[in-house]
Coordinates of C-alpha atoms in Angstrom, one line a residue:
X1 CA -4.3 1.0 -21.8
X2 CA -7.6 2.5 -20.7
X3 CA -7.1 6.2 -19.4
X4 CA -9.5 8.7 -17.7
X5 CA -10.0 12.3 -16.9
X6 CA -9.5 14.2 -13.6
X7 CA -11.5 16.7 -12.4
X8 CA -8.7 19.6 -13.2
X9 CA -8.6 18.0 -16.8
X10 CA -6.1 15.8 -15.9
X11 CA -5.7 12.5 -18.3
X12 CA -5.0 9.4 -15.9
X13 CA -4.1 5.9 -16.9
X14 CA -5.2 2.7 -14.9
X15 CA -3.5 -1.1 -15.9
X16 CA -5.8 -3.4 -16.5
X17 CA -5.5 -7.3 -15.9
X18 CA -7.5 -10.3 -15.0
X19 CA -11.3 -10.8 -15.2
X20 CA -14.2 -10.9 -12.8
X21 CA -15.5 -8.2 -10.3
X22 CA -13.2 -5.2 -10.6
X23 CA -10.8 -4.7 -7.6
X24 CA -9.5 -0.7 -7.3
X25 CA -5.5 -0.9 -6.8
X26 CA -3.9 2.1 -5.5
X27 CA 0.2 1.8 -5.3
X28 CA 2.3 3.3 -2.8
X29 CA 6.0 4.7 -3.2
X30 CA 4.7 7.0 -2.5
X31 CA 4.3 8.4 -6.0
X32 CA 5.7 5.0 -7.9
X33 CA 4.1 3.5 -10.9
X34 CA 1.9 0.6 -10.6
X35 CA 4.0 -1.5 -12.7
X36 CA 5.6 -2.6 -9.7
X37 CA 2.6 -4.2 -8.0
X38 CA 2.8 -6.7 -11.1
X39 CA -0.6 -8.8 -11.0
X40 CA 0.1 -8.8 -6.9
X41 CA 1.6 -12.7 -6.9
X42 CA -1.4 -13.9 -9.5
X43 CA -4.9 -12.8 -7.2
X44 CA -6.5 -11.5 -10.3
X45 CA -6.3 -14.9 -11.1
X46 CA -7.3 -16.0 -7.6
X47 CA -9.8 -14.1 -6.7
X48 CA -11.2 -14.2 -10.0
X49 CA -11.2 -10.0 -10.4
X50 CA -10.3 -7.4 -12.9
X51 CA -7.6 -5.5 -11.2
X52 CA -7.8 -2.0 -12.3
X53 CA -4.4 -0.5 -11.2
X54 CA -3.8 3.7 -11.0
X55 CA -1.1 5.1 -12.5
X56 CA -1.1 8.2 -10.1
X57 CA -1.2 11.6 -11.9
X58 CA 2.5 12.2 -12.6
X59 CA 3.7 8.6 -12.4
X60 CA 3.4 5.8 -14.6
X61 CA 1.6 6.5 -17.9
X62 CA -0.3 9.5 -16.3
X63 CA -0.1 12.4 -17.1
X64 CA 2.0 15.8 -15.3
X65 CA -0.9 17.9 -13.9
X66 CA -0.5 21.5 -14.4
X67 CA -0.8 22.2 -10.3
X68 CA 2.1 20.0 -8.4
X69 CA 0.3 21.0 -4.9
X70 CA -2.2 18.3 -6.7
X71 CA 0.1 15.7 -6.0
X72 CA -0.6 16.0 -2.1
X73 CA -2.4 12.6 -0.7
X74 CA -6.3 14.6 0.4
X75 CA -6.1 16.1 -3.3
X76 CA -5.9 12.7 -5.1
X77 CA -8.8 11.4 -3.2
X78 CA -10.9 13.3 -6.0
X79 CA -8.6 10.8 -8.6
X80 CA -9.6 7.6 -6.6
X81 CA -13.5 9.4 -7.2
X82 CA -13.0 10.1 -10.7
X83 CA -11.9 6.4 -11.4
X84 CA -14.9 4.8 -10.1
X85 CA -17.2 7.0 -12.0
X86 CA -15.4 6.1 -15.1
X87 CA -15.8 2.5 -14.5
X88 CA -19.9 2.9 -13.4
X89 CA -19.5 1.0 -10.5
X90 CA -21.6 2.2 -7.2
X91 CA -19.4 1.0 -4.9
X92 CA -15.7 -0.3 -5.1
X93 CA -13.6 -2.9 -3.6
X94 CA -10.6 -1.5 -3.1
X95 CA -6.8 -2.2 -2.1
X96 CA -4.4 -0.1 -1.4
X97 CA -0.1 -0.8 -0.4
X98 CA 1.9 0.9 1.7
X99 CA 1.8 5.1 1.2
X100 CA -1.6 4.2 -1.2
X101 CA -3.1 3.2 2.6
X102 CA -3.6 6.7 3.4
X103 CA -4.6 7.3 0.6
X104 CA -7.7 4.7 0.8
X105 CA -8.2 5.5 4.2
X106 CA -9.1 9.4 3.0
X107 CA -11.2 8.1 0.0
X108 CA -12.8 6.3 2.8
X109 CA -13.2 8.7 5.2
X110 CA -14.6 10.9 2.3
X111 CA -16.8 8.6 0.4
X112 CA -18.0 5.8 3.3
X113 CA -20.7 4.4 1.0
X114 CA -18.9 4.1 -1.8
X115 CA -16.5 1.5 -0.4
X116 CA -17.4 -2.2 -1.1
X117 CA -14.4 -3.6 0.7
X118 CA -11.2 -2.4 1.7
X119 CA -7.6 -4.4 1.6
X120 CA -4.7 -2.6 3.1
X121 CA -1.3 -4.5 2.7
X122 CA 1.7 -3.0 4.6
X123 CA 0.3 0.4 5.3
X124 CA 2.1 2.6 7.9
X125 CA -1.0 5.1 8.6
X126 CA 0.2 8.3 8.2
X127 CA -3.3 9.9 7.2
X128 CA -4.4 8.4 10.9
X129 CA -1.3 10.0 12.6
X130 CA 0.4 6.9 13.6
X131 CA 4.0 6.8 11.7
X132 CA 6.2 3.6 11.9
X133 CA 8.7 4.2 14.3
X134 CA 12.6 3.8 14.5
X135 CA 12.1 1.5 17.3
X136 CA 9.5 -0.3 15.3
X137 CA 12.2 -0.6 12.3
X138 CA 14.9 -1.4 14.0
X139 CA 13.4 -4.3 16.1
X140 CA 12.0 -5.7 12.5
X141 CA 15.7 -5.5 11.3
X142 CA 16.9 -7.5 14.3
X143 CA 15.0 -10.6 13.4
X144 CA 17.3 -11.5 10.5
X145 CA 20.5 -11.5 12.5
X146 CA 21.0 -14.6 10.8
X147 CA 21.0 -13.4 7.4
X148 CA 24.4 -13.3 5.5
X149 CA 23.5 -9.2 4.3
X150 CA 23.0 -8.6 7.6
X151 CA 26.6 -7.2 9.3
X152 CA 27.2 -5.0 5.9
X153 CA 23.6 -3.3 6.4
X154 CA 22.6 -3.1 10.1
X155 CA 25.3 -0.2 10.5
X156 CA 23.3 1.6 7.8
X157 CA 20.0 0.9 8.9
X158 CA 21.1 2.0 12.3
X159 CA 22.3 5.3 11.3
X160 CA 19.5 6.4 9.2
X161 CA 16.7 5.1 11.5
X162 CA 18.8 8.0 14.1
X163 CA 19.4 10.7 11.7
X164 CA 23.0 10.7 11.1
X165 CA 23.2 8.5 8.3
X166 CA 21.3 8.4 4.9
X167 CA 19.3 6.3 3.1
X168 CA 21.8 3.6 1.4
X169 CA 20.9 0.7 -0.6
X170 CA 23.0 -2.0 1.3
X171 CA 19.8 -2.3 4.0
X172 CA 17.2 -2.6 1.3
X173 CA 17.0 -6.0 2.2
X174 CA 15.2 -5.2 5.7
X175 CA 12.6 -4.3 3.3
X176 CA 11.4 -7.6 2.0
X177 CA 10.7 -11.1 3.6
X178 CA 13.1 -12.5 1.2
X179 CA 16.4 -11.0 -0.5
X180 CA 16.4 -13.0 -3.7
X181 CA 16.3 -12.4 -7.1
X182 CA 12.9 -10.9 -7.5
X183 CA 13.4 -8.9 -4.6
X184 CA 17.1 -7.3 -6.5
X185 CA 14.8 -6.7 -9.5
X186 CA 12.1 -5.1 -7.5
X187 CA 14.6 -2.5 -5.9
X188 CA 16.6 -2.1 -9.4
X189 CA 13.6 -0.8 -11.0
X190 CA 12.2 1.5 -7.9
X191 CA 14.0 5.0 -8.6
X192 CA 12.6 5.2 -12.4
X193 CA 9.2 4.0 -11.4
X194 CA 9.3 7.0 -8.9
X195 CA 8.3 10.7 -9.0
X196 CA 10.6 11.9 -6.5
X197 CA 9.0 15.3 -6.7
X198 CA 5.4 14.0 -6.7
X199 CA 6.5 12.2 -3.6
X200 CA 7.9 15.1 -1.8
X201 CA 4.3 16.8 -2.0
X202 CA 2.1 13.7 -1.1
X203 CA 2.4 14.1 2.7
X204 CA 2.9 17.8 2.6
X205 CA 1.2 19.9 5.3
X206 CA -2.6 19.7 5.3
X207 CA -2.8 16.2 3.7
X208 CA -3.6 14.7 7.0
X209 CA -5.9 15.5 9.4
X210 CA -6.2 12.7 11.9
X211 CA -9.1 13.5 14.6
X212 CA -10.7 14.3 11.5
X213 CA -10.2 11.0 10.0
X214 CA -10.2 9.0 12.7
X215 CA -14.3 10.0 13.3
X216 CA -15.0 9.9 9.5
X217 CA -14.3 6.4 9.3
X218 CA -16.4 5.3 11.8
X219 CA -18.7 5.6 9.4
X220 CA -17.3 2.9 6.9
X221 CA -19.0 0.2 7.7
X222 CA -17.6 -1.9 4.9
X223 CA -15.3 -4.9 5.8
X224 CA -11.4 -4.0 6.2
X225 CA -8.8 -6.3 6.1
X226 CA -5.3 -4.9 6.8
X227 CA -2.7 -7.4 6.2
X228 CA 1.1 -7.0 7.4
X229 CA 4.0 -8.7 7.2
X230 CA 5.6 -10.8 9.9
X231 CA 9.4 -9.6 9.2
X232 CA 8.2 -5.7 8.2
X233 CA 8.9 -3.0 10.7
X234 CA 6.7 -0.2 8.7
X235 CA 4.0 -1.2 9.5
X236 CA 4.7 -3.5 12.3
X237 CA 2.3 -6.3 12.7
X238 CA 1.1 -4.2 16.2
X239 CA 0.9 -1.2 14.2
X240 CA -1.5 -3.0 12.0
X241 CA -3.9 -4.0 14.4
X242 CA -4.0 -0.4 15.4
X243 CA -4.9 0.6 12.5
X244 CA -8.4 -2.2 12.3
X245 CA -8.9 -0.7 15.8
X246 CA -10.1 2.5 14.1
X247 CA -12.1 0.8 11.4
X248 CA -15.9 -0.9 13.2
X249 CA -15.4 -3.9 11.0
X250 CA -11.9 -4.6 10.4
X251 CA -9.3 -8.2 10.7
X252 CA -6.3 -8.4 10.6
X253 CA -3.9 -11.1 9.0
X254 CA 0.1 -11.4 9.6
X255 CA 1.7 -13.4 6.6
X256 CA 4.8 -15.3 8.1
X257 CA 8.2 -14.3 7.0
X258 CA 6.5 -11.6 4.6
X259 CA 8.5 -8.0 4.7
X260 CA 6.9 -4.9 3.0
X261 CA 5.7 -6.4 0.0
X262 CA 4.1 -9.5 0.9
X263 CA 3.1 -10.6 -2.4
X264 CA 6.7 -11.3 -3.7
X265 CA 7.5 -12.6 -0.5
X266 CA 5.2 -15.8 -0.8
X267 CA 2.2 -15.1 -3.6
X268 CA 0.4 -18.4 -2.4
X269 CA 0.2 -17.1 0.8
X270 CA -0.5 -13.5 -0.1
X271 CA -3.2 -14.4 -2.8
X272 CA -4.8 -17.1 -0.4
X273 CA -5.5 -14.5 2.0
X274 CA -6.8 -11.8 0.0
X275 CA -9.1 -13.9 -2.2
X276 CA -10.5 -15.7 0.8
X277 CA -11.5 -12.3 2.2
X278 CA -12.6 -10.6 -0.8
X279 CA -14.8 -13.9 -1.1
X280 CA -16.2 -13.1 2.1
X281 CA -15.2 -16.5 3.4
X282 CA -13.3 -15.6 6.1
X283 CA -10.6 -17.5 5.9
X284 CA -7.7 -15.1 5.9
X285 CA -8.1 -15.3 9.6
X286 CA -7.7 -18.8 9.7
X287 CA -4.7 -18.6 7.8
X288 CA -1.5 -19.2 10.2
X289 CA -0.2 -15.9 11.5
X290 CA -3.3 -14.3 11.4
X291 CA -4.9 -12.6 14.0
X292 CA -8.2 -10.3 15.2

């Protein structure tokens, strides 16, 4: 397992997998170990690349740092930086899931030139001030009426989405495309691959600083693609393409019946899209659901 020093001294640890032209994987939670990205449905494979997944300073096989404040999203930007050095690359492709969008979306913002290309798969952005919403959610969670989970866990949902309830593990399945077996064994492991702590701090005040962010990444002229999930409410597939609207050169692709993890959901489809636009082909627009 190939590991790296911060800046503050830090030791950081990054899974390694696959070969070809290293892709930069940052994983979401936020604050979870990247063990639960897996090889993202097979697109090292795919895309033919070397997927270099972070371990986050205080998850995974990184280490604690000795300042907790460092665990707060604008402060690991200089972890994202310190990776890339390590590997000598001048610029990085780079994907990020979920709470690791924002994070991208600051390295971005922050290092313009050094991003190659830039994959964001089910990102609510947070670090552009644009939060799912409850309404958002709660429409998502409407489409599978039909599912037999669905009476036990909409009750739940409701609740929590309004901010009488908490957060209860019956409506996990509004979470993912498809509640079967790998999905169960995605959630089981989810509170051990998690620094609660860690993720407490990541969107603590001053980590974001929209206007801010917004104009910086006008200057990131590299090609975006930010993909989202039909059946996911966080980001919504609207929410996604307001996101690319704040990128000059972004697409965006909706995988059919994909929730918040997209590449369990259907890895064909997932890795299909992702390698075609890493390839520069760009056929994850043809792909169906996809959309500019």
């Amino acid at each position: 397992m190939p590991t790296f020093t911060a800046p503050d001294g830090t030791r950081l640890a990054h899974h390694v997998t696959g070969e070809g032209t290293p892709l930069l994987v940052l994983p979401g939670g936020p604050m979870r170990a990247s063990r639960y990205l897996g090889d993202l449905g097979g697109l090292a494979g795919a895309a033919h690349r070397r997927l270099h997944l972070l371990d986050l300073r205080g998850t995974g096989d990184s280490a604690v740092p000795a300042n907790p404040a460092s665990y707060r999203c604008d402060r690991l930007v200089d972890d994202v930086e310190a990776l890339r050095l390590h590997l000598g690359l001048d610029r990085v492709d780079l994907l990020a899931h979920s709470a690791g969008g924002s994070l991208a979306m600051l390295y971005a913002a922050r290092y313009p030139e050094r991003v190659a290309r830039l994959v964001l798969v089910a990102v609510t952005p947070w670090a552009l001030g644009m939060p799912a919403t409850a309404e958002d959610r709660l429409a998502a969670a409407r489409l599978r009426a039909d599912e037999p989970w669905y009476p036990e866990a909409i009750g739940p949902f409701e609740a929590w989405l309004a901010g009488t309830g908490d957060f209860d593990d019956v409506f996990l399945p509004f979470f993912h495309g498809r509640w079967d077996d790998a999905a169960r064994e995605h959630v089981a492991r989810g509170e051990s691959e998690t620094n609660e702590g860690a993720a407490d701090v990541f969107g603590a005040p001053g980590a974001y600083d929209p206007p801010a962010t917004r104009a910086a990444l006008v200057r990131c002229t590299a090609p975006v693609l930010v993909l989202a999930g039909a059946r996911d409410g966080g980001p919504n597939p609207a929410l996604a393409r307001r996101t690319a609207e704040v990128f000059p050169h972004a697409e965006v692709s909706v995988q059919p019946d994909a929730g918040h993890y997209p590449w369990l959901d259907d890895p064909e489809d997932f890795t299909t899209r992702v390698a075609a636009f890493l390839a520069g082909s760009g056929d994850a627009l043809s792909a169906p659901g996809a959309a500019r």
